[in-house]
Amino acid sequence: MAFLPSFEFDDKILAQGAEISRKLDQLRVEKFPTEGQKTLRRFSMAEVAHYLGISPNNLKRLHLEKKGPEPFVVTGGRRFYSAEQMTELRDYLDKHGRSDSKKYVPYRKPGEKLQVIAVVNFKGGSGKTTTTAHLAQHLALTGHRVLTVDLDPQASLSALHGFQPELDKNPSLYDAIRYENPAPVEDVIRETNFPLLDIIPANLELQEYEYETPLAMQSPSQEGKRFFTRVARALDSVSERYDVVVVDCPPQLGYLTLSALSAATSVLITVHPQMLDLMSMSQFLLMLGNIMKSIKNAGAKVQLDWLRYLITRYEPTDIPQAQMVGFMQSMLAEEILKNPMLKSTAISDAGLTKQTLYEVERSNFNRDTYDRAIDS
């Protein structure tokens, strides 16, 4: 019998990890030539009208009357606006629009609290990060000032926004919530390619919080025992800059997730309609409920404005999935969002270039496939 040569495991995986990172960076620079920085496509007049909440005819009238920014004209006479121009149009409509009852700039009013939406699931592959990215970008496109926070050390949300943590050396929320010499949260916020959307990227250093918190809880200081306040305090220091914060929680019930949930005003739980996923979610809810009771007794805030479940990667023609959705609706009818996120090749194809549906060109896809995905 021939024996395979042995090798040093640590050297092997370090070499392979470095090679994968190098290739990923090469792909990023090829896709986004401007020093590897993501840019954003222009939006059609139909898309702009949709995001502004006006009719295409009204938008066309604004253009003909030379009101607002001048759109880009391409072959065939089609007109497109950049995301920055969309914001200019929104500001113009808010000042000069004919409707007194409609606000085109939906910033929160004085006295209204910052909305913090935590997107969670215990099981990987539920579409949690995809949901977070599309939710944050949609809110920004509809005129809200948004901060999205990547709390998952795997940094998939960061990658979707053009950050490659092992190469870019960006800070993470860990820098602002660590127990020794925390940095101002303003120092860890980065702009994205969406004008109204900022991000706090992630990196593996976030995992340090999971190791440091048990040690801090044993110290005479109360800081460790009140670990659940640290994310809320960090976000509170920049609350005037944003209307909504969307947090991508790690797929585990650790101190990061519990801290995010204690800061949340609302929780969105993603679930794939399969029996094993539902069983996993049941365990997640029971465990989470018991832990939240414990930290509530220690002074944590556990009151929410809403809790919703989003069915993800749903295939309507899959009979077992449809049955599972019906089963879930029989138990959680009021909390399950009516529109599921469909499983779509448009989403997976966009993900190949680390993009979302809002970034890719509709013309690159089957139009019906793209429209179904964007509507869901």
Tab-separated table of C-alpha atoms in Angstrom:
chain	number	residue	atom	x	y	z
A	1	MET	CA	0.000	0.000	0.000
A	2	ALA	CA	1.350	3.432	-0.983
A	3	PHE	CA	1.314	6.043	1.762
A	4	LEU	CA	0.637	9.710	1.083
A	5	PRO	CA	3.419	12.030	2.263
A	6	SER	CA	2.596	13.832	5.499
A	7	PHE	CA	2.711	17.611	5.797
A	8	GLU	CA	2.529	20.334	8.446
A	9	PHE	CA	-1.144	21.295	8.787
A	10	ASP	CA	-0.483	24.881	9.926
A	11	ASP	CA	1.883	25.678	7.059
A	12	LYS	CA	-0.499	24.138	4.538
A	13	ILE	CA	-3.583	26.106	5.537
A	14	LEU	CA	-1.641	29.364	5.925
A	15	ALA	CA	-0.314	29.017	2.381
A	16	GLN	CA	-3.736	28.144	0.980
A	17	GLY	CA	-5.438	30.989	2.872
A	18	ALA	CA	-2.877	33.481	1.549
A	19	GLU	CA	-3.338	32.233	-2.020
A	20	ILE	CA	-7.134	32.500	-1.813
A	21	SER	CA	-6.873	36.057	-0.421
A	22	ARG	CA	-4.480	37.043	-3.216
A	23	LYS	CA	-6.811	35.693	-5.901
A	24	LEU	CA	-9.848	37.368	-4.322
A	25	ASP	CA	-8.054	40.703	-4.274
A	26	GLN	CA	-7.075	40.200	-7.912
A	27	LEU	CA	-10.729	39.583	-8.811
A	28	ARG	CA	-11.791	42.663	-6.840
A	29	VAL	CA	-9.352	44.927	-8.691
A	30	GLU	CA	-10.448	43.466	-12.045
A	31	LYS	CA	-14.122	44.075	-11.226
A	32	PHE	CA	-13.608	47.495	-9.594
A	33	PRO	CA	-10.535	49.013	-11.309
A	34	THR	CA	-10.487	52.264	-9.268
A	35	GLU	CA	-8.025	50.962	-6.690
A	36	GLY	CA	-10.407	48.084	-6.053
A	37	GLN	CA	-13.109	50.459	-4.733
A	38	LYS	CA	-16.725	49.666	-5.535
A	39	THR	CA	-18.730	52.109	-7.617
A	40	LEU	CA	-22.476	52.186	-8.132
A	41	ARG	CA	-24.356	51.924	-11.398
A	42	ARG	CA	-26.789	54.577	-12.612
A	43	PHE	CA	-30.525	54.071	-12.186
A	44	SER	CA	-33.216	54.196	-14.868
A	45	MET	CA	-35.993	56.775	-14.696
A	46	ALA	CA	-38.467	54.037	-13.730
A	47	GLU	CA	-36.233	52.979	-10.836
A	48	VAL	CA	-35.678	56.563	-9.702
A	49	ALA	CA	-39.413	57.293	-9.780
A	50	HIS	CA	-40.031	54.153	-7.714
A	51	TYR	CA	-37.466	55.049	-5.041
A	52	LEU	CA	-38.617	58.684	-4.880
A	53	GLY	CA	-42.264	57.669	-4.621
A	54	ILE	CA	-43.450	59.633	-7.665
A	55	SER	CA	-44.806	58.622	-11.057
A	56	PRO	CA	-42.478	58.249	-14.075
A	57	ASN	CA	-44.493	61.007	-15.789
A	58	ASN	CA	-43.801	63.415	-12.935
A	59	LEU	CA	-40.096	62.619	-13.120
A	60	LYS	CA	-40.117	63.186	-16.882
A	61	ARG	CA	-41.892	66.514	-16.344
A	62	LEU	CA	-39.213	67.627	-13.878
A	63	HIS	CA	-36.556	66.848	-16.472
A	64	LEU	CA	-38.370	68.690	-19.286
A	65	GLU	CA	-38.857	71.725	-17.031
A	66	LYS	CA	-35.111	71.699	-16.206
A	67	LYS	CA	-35.805	71.138	-12.524
A	68	GLY	CA	-33.330	69.087	-10.552
A	69	PRO	CA	-30.088	67.543	-11.824
A	70	GLU	CA	-29.569	66.744	-15.504
A	71	PRO	CA	-29.712	62.970	-16.133
A	72	PHE	CA	-27.161	61.035	-18.162
A	73	VAL	CA	-28.390	60.239	-21.679
A	74	VAL	CA	-27.287	56.998	-23.350
A	75	THR	CA	-27.709	55.573	-26.839
A	76	GLY	CA	-31.373	55.441	-27.755
A	77	GLY	CA	-32.233	58.479	-25.647
A	78	ARG	CA	-32.695	56.587	-22.376
A	79	ARG	CA	-32.003	58.680	-19.289
A	80	PHE	CA	-30.297	57.574	-16.097
A	81	TYR	CA	-29.535	59.197	-12.747
A	82	SER	CA	-26.716	58.468	-10.338
A	83	ALA	CA	-27.536	57.717	-6.703
A	84	GLU	CA	-26.135	61.139	-5.769
A	85	GLN	CA	-28.469	62.797	-8.282
A	86	MET	CA	-31.355	60.805	-6.825
A	87	THR	CA	-30.580	62.387	-3.454
A	88	GLU	CA	-30.515	65.843	-5.108
A	89	LEU	CA	-33.916	65.149	-6.673
A	90	ARG	CA	-35.279	64.039	-3.320
A	91	ASP	CA	-34.086	67.268	-1.690
A	92	TYR	CA	-35.589	69.333	-4.530
A	93	LEU	CA	-38.962	67.584	-4.241
A	94	ASP	CA	-38.956	67.998	-0.485
A	95	LYS	CA	-38.523	71.760	-0.868
A	96	HIS	CA	-40.669	72.361	-3.950
A	97	GLY	CA	-43.039	69.368	-4.154
A	98	ARG	CA	-46.746	70.062	-4.472
A	99	SER	CA	-47.790	67.601	-1.763
A	100	ASP	CA	-47.929	69.075	1.748
A	101	SER	CA	-48.715	65.708	3.309
A	102	LYS	CA	-45.825	63.805	1.729
A	103	LYS	CA	-42.233	64.084	2.901
A	104	TYR	CA	-39.720	63.074	0.247
A	105	VAL	CA	-36.837	63.186	2.744
A	106	PRO	CA	-37.901	60.631	5.378
A	107	TYR	CA	-35.432	61.622	8.098
A	108	ARG	CA	-36.712	60.960	11.598
A	109	LYS	CA	-38.296	63.893	13.354
A	110	PRO	CA	-36.994	65.476	16.575
A	111	GLY	CA	-37.910	63.196	19.450
A	112	GLU	CA	-38.192	60.060	17.312
A	113	LYS	CA	-35.807	57.340	18.415
A	114	LEU	CA	-33.144	55.684	16.323
A	115	GLN	CA	-34.383	52.385	14.897
A	116	VAL	CA	-31.937	49.497	15.373
A	117	ILE	CA	-32.849	46.338	13.446
A	118	ALA	CA	-30.946	43.183	14.410
A	119	VAL	CA	-30.988	40.471	11.729
A	120	VAL	CA	-30.368	37.103	13.358
A	121	ASN	CA	-30.372	33.358	12.858
A	122	PHE	CA	-28.645	30.512	14.635
A	123	LYS	CA	-28.024	28.513	11.448
A	124	GLY	CA	-25.776	29.458	8.553
A	125	GLY	CA	-27.189	29.529	5.027
A	126	SER	CA	-30.458	31.201	5.993
A	127	GLY	CA	-29.835	34.272	3.831
A	128	LYS	CA	-29.179	36.462	6.877
A	129	THR	CA	-26.343	38.511	5.381
A	130	THR	CA	-28.038	38.801	1.976
A	131	THR	CA	-31.156	40.062	3.757
A	132	THR	CA	-29.152	42.578	5.802
A	133	ALA	CA	-27.369	43.976	2.741
A	134	HIS	CA	-30.515	44.374	0.643
A	135	LEU	CA	-32.506	45.841	3.545
A	136	ALA	CA	-29.831	48.438	4.338
A	137	GLN	CA	-29.353	49.400	0.677
A	138	HIS	CA	-33.097	49.633	0.022
A	139	LEU	CA	-33.561	51.918	3.026
A	140	ALA	CA	-30.733	54.135	1.735
A	141	LEU	CA	-32.178	54.256	-1.790
A	142	THR	CA	-35.545	55.322	-0.360
A	143	GLY	CA	-33.935	58.279	1.399
A	144	HIS	CA	-33.108	57.071	4.906
A	145	ARG	CA	-29.749	57.702	6.562
A	146	VAL	CA	-28.507	54.197	7.295
A	147	LEU	CA	-25.657	52.639	9.229
A	148	THR	CA	-25.138	48.921	8.755
A	149	VAL	CA	-22.981	47.046	11.254
A	150	ASP	CA	-21.209	43.800	10.410
A	151	LEU	CA	-20.902	41.880	13.681
A	152	ASP	CA	-20.037	38.559	12.039
A	153	PRO	CA	-16.267	37.889	12.165
A	154	GLN	CA	-16.610	36.115	8.794
A	155	ALA	CA	-17.223	39.614	7.350
A	156	SER	CA	-19.507	38.574	4.473
A	157	LEU	CA	-21.531	41.790	4.746
A	158	SER	CA	-18.302	43.778	4.604
A	159	ALA	CA	-17.249	41.882	1.472
A	160	LEU	CA	-20.567	42.737	-0.205
A	161	HIS	CA	-19.730	46.409	0.374
A	162	GLY	CA	-16.234	46.182	-1.081
A	163	PHE	CA	-14.132	45.474	2.018
A	164	GLN	CA	-11.775	42.506	2.143
A	165	PRO	CA	-10.837	42.313	5.840
A	166	GLU	CA	-7.637	40.290	5.566
A	167	LEU	CA	-6.226	42.825	3.076
A	168	ASP	CA	-7.887	46.169	3.840
A	169	LYS	CA	-7.004	46.228	7.556
A	170	ASN	CA	-10.137	48.167	8.445
A	171	PRO	CA	-11.206	48.513	12.077
A	172	SER	CA	-14.374	46.845	13.361
A	173	LEU	CA	-16.909	47.526	16.091
A	174	TYR	CA	-14.567	45.652	18.422
A	175	ASP	CA	-12.357	48.753	18.494
A	176	ALA	CA	-15.281	50.753	19.934
A	177	ILE	CA	-16.634	48.162	22.415
A	178	ARG	CA	-13.455	46.568	23.764
A	179	TYR	CA	-12.874	46.874	27.504
A	180	GLU	CA	-9.461	48.552	27.354
A	181	ASN	CA	-9.023	51.893	25.588
A	182	PRO	CA	-12.097	51.750	23.327
A	183	ALA	CA	-11.958	54.019	20.275
A	184	PRO	CA	-14.714	56.513	19.396
A	185	VAL	CA	-17.241	54.729	17.194
A	186	GLU	CA	-16.848	57.530	14.623
A	187	ASP	CA	-13.350	56.182	13.953
A	188	VAL	CA	-14.634	52.788	12.763
A	189	ILE	CA	-17.401	53.999	10.431
A	190	ARG	CA	-16.701	53.827	6.697
A	191	GLU	CA	-18.599	55.210	3.709
A	192	THR	CA	-19.986	52.832	1.080
A	193	ASN	CA	-20.778	53.260	-2.611
A	194	PHE	CA	-24.376	54.182	-1.612
A	195	PRO	CA	-24.611	57.911	-0.713
A	196	LEU	CA	-26.783	57.531	2.417
A	197	LEU	CA	-25.299	54.246	3.631
A	198	ASP	CA	-22.324	53.885	5.975
A	199	ILE	CA	-20.879	50.659	7.344
A	200	ILE	CA	-18.886	49.446	10.308
A	201	PRO	CA	-16.991	46.561	8.694
A	202	ALA	CA	-16.029	43.329	10.422
A	203	ASN	CA	-12.861	41.343	10.810
A	204	LEU	CA	-11.677	38.364	12.835
A	205	GLU	CA	-10.728	40.676	15.691
A	206	LEU	CA	-14.425	40.791	16.633
A	207	GLN	CA	-13.963	37.304	18.048
A	208	GLU	CA	-11.767	38.841	20.752
A	209	TYR	CA	-14.925	40.254	22.349
A	210	GLU	CA	-16.184	36.713	22.916
A	211	TYR	CA	-12.958	35.826	24.763
A	212	GLU	CA	-12.531	39.072	26.690
A	213	THR	CA	-16.063	39.380	28.068
A	214	PRO	CA	-15.908	36.323	30.404
A	215	LEU	CA	-12.617	37.660	31.793
A	216	ALA	CA	-14.092	41.138	32.224
A	217	MET	CA	-17.081	39.669	34.063
A	218	GLN	CA	-14.705	38.272	36.697
A	219	SER	CA	-13.033	41.633	37.360
A	220	PRO	CA	-14.136	43.984	40.180
A	221	SER	CA	-15.335	46.489	37.566
A	222	GLN	CA	-19.002	46.383	36.535
A	223	GLU	CA	-18.123	46.818	32.840
A	224	GLY	CA	-17.935	43.099	32.121
A	225	LYS	CA	-21.117	42.327	34.034
A	226	ARG	CA	-22.924	44.924	31.912
A	227	PHE	CA	-21.426	43.771	28.599
A	228	PHE	CA	-24.871	43.973	26.995
A	229	THR	CA	-24.810	47.797	27.127
A	230	ARG	CA	-21.658	48.285	25.072
A	231	VAL	CA	-23.120	48.095	21.545
A	232	ALA	CA	-26.063	50.309	22.542
A	233	ARG	CA	-23.732	52.934	24.013
A	234	ALA	CA	-21.533	52.914	20.916
A	235	LEU	CA	-24.522	53.416	18.601
A	236	ASP	CA	-26.037	56.070	20.847
A	237	SER	CA	-22.968	58.260	20.378
A	238	VAL	CA	-23.706	58.587	16.623
A	239	SER	CA	-27.497	58.317	16.768
A	240	GLU	CA	-28.088	61.863	15.456
A	241	ARG	CA	-26.416	60.963	12.156
A	242	TYR	CA	-28.786	58.130	11.222
A	243	ASP	CA	-32.421	57.110	10.960
A	244	VAL	CA	-31.872	53.350	10.949
A	245	VAL	CA	-29.114	50.956	11.990
A	246	VAL	CA	-29.160	47.438	10.504
A	247	VAL	CA	-26.998	44.878	12.315
A	248	ASP	CA	-25.844	41.586	10.799
A	249	CYS	CA	-25.414	39.354	13.859
A	250	PRO	CA	-23.103	36.322	13.901
A	251	PRO	CA	-24.854	32.919	13.581
A	252	GLN	CA	-24.296	32.044	17.222
A	253	LEU	CA	-25.612	33.037	20.631
A	254	GLY	CA	-22.463	34.703	21.902
A	255	TYR	CA	-21.818	37.990	23.645
A	256	LEU	CA	-21.795	39.929	20.362
A	257	THR	CA	-25.284	38.726	19.416
A	258	LEU	CA	-26.651	39.339	22.914
A	259	SER	CA	-25.148	42.844	22.952
A	260	ALA	CA	-26.720	43.608	19.565
A	261	LEU	CA	-30.121	42.293	20.658
A	262	SER	CA	-29.958	44.435	23.794
A	263	ALA	CA	-29.378	47.474	21.560
A	264	ALA	CA	-32.134	46.541	19.098
A	265	THR	CA	-35.531	48.176	18.802
A	266	SER	CA	-36.630	45.463	16.353
A	267	VAL	CA	-35.554	41.943	15.401
A	268	LEU	CA	-35.767	40.216	12.024
A	269	ILE	CA	-35.230	36.440	12.061
A	270	THR	CA	-34.458	34.787	8.732
A	271	VAL	CA	-35.521	31.181	8.238
A	272	HIS	CA	-35.195	28.752	5.343
A	273	PRO	CA	-38.423	26.695	5.013
A	274	GLN	CA	-36.952	23.255	5.678
A	275	MET	CA	-37.643	20.956	8.635
A	276	LEU	CA	-34.034	20.952	9.875
A	277	ASP	CA	-33.903	24.747	9.711
A	278	LEU	CA	-37.176	25.046	11.618
A	279	MET	CA	-35.903	22.638	14.290
A	280	SER	CA	-32.723	24.685	14.588
A	281	MET	CA	-34.739	27.903	14.875
A	282	SER	CA	-36.880	26.373	17.628
A	283	GLN	CA	-33.769	25.574	19.664
A	284	PHE	CA	-32.412	29.045	18.922
A	285	LEU	CA	-35.586	30.751	20.186
A	286	LEU	CA	-35.783	28.685	23.376
A	287	MET	CA	-32.136	29.250	24.193
A	288	LEU	CA	-32.297	32.941	23.313
A	289	GLY	CA	-35.422	33.475	25.416
A	290	ASN	CA	-33.818	31.942	28.500
A	291	ILE	CA	-30.591	33.914	28.063
A	292	MET	CA	-32.466	37.182	27.516
A	293	LYS	CA	-34.403	36.556	30.735
A	294	SER	CA	-31.107	36.213	32.577
A	295	ILE	CA	-29.583	39.414	31.233
A	296	LYS	CA	-32.922	41.197	31.709
A	297	ASN	CA	-32.574	40.452	35.411
A	298	ALA	CA	-29.112	42.025	35.215
A	299	GLY	CA	-30.586	45.225	33.781
A	300	ALA	CA	-30.689	44.633	30.016
A	301	LYS	CA	-33.380	46.243	27.865
A	302	VAL	CA	-35.388	43.544	26.099
A	303	GLN	CA	-38.399	45.543	24.874
A	304	LEU	CA	-38.969	45.587	21.102
A	305	ASP	CA	-41.139	47.543	18.690
A	306	TRP	CA	-41.538	44.495	16.466
A	307	LEU	CA	-40.352	40.943	15.826
A	308	ARG	CA	-40.735	39.443	12.361
A	309	TYR	CA	-39.768	36.254	10.544
A	310	LEU	CA	-38.639	36.362	6.914
A	311	ILE	CA	-38.878	33.217	4.792
A	312	THR	CA	-35.695	33.092	2.701
A	313	ARG	CA	-34.481	31.145	-0.333
A	314	TYR	CA	-38.087	30.128	-0.953
A	315	GLU	CA	-39.035	28.047	-4.003
A	316	PRO	CA	-42.828	28.310	-4.497
A	317	THR	CA	-42.898	25.227	-6.751
A	318	ASP	CA	-41.229	23.083	-4.084
A	319	ILE	CA	-44.204	21.349	-2.426
A	320	PRO	CA	-42.412	20.405	0.846
A	321	GLN	CA	-41.260	24.033	1.204
A	322	ALA	CA	-44.789	25.323	0.570
A	323	GLN	CA	-46.102	22.900	3.198
A	324	MET	CA	-43.455	24.065	5.661
A	325	VAL	CA	-44.419	27.707	5.066
A	326	GLY	CA	-48.054	26.807	5.720
A	327	PHE	CA	-47.027	25.008	8.920
A	328	MET	CA	-45.097	28.068	10.104
A	329	GLN	CA	-47.947	30.426	9.224
A	330	SER	CA	-50.332	28.342	11.323
A	331	MET	CA	-48.160	29.122	14.360
A	332	LEU	CA	-46.681	32.554	13.605
A	333	ALA	CA	-49.205	34.139	11.255
A	334	GLU	CA	-48.931	37.673	12.649
A	335	GLU	CA	-45.134	37.703	12.745
A	336	ILE	CA	-44.261	36.151	9.361
A	337	LEU	CA	-43.697	38.718	6.615
A	338	LYS	CA	-46.108	38.189	3.738
A	339	ASN	CA	-43.501	38.459	0.983
A	340	PRO	CA	-40.790	35.770	1.216
A	341	MET	CA	-37.329	36.204	-0.263
A	342	LEU	CA	-37.337	33.942	-3.299
A	343	LYS	CA	-34.460	31.676	-4.187
A	344	SER	CA	-33.124	33.306	-7.339
A	345	THR	CA	-30.267	32.840	-9.744
A	346	ALA	CA	-30.154	36.653	-9.973
A	347	ILE	CA	-29.139	36.887	-6.302
A	348	SER	CA	-26.580	34.086	-6.543
A	349	ASP	CA	-25.148	35.423	-9.827
A	350	ALA	CA	-24.790	38.908	-8.327
A	351	GLY	CA	-23.050	37.347	-5.345
A	352	LEU	CA	-20.349	35.916	-7.609
A	353	THR	CA	-19.001	39.454	-8.025
A	354	LYS	CA	-19.833	40.398	-4.406
A	355	GLN	CA	-22.732	42.589	-5.471
A	356	THR	CA	-26.400	42.910	-4.574
A	357	LEU	CA	-29.425	43.198	-6.852
A	358	TYR	CA	-29.332	46.986	-6.446
A	359	GLU	CA	-25.800	47.116	-7.860
A	360	VAL	CA	-26.058	44.847	-10.902
A	361	GLU	CA	-27.489	45.888	-14.246
A	362	ARG	CA	-30.968	44.521	-14.959
A	363	SER	CA	-29.924	44.030	-18.586
A	364	ASN	CA	-27.397	41.381	-17.490
A	365	PHE	CA	-30.194	39.045	-16.406
A	366	ASN	CA	-33.402	37.550	-17.646
A	367	ARG	CA	-35.759	40.450	-16.935
A	368	ASP	CA	-38.494	38.318	-15.359
A	369	THR	CA	-35.942	36.589	-13.112
A	370	TYR	CA	-34.470	39.910	-11.996
A	371	ASP	CA	-37.869	41.543	-11.438
A	372	ARG	CA	-39.140	38.612	-9.358
A	373	ALA	CA	-36.014	38.742	-7.209
A	374	ILE	CA	-36.121	42.515	-6.685
A	375	ASP	CA	-39.852	42.433	-5.881
A	376	SER	CA	-39.313	39.777	-3.219
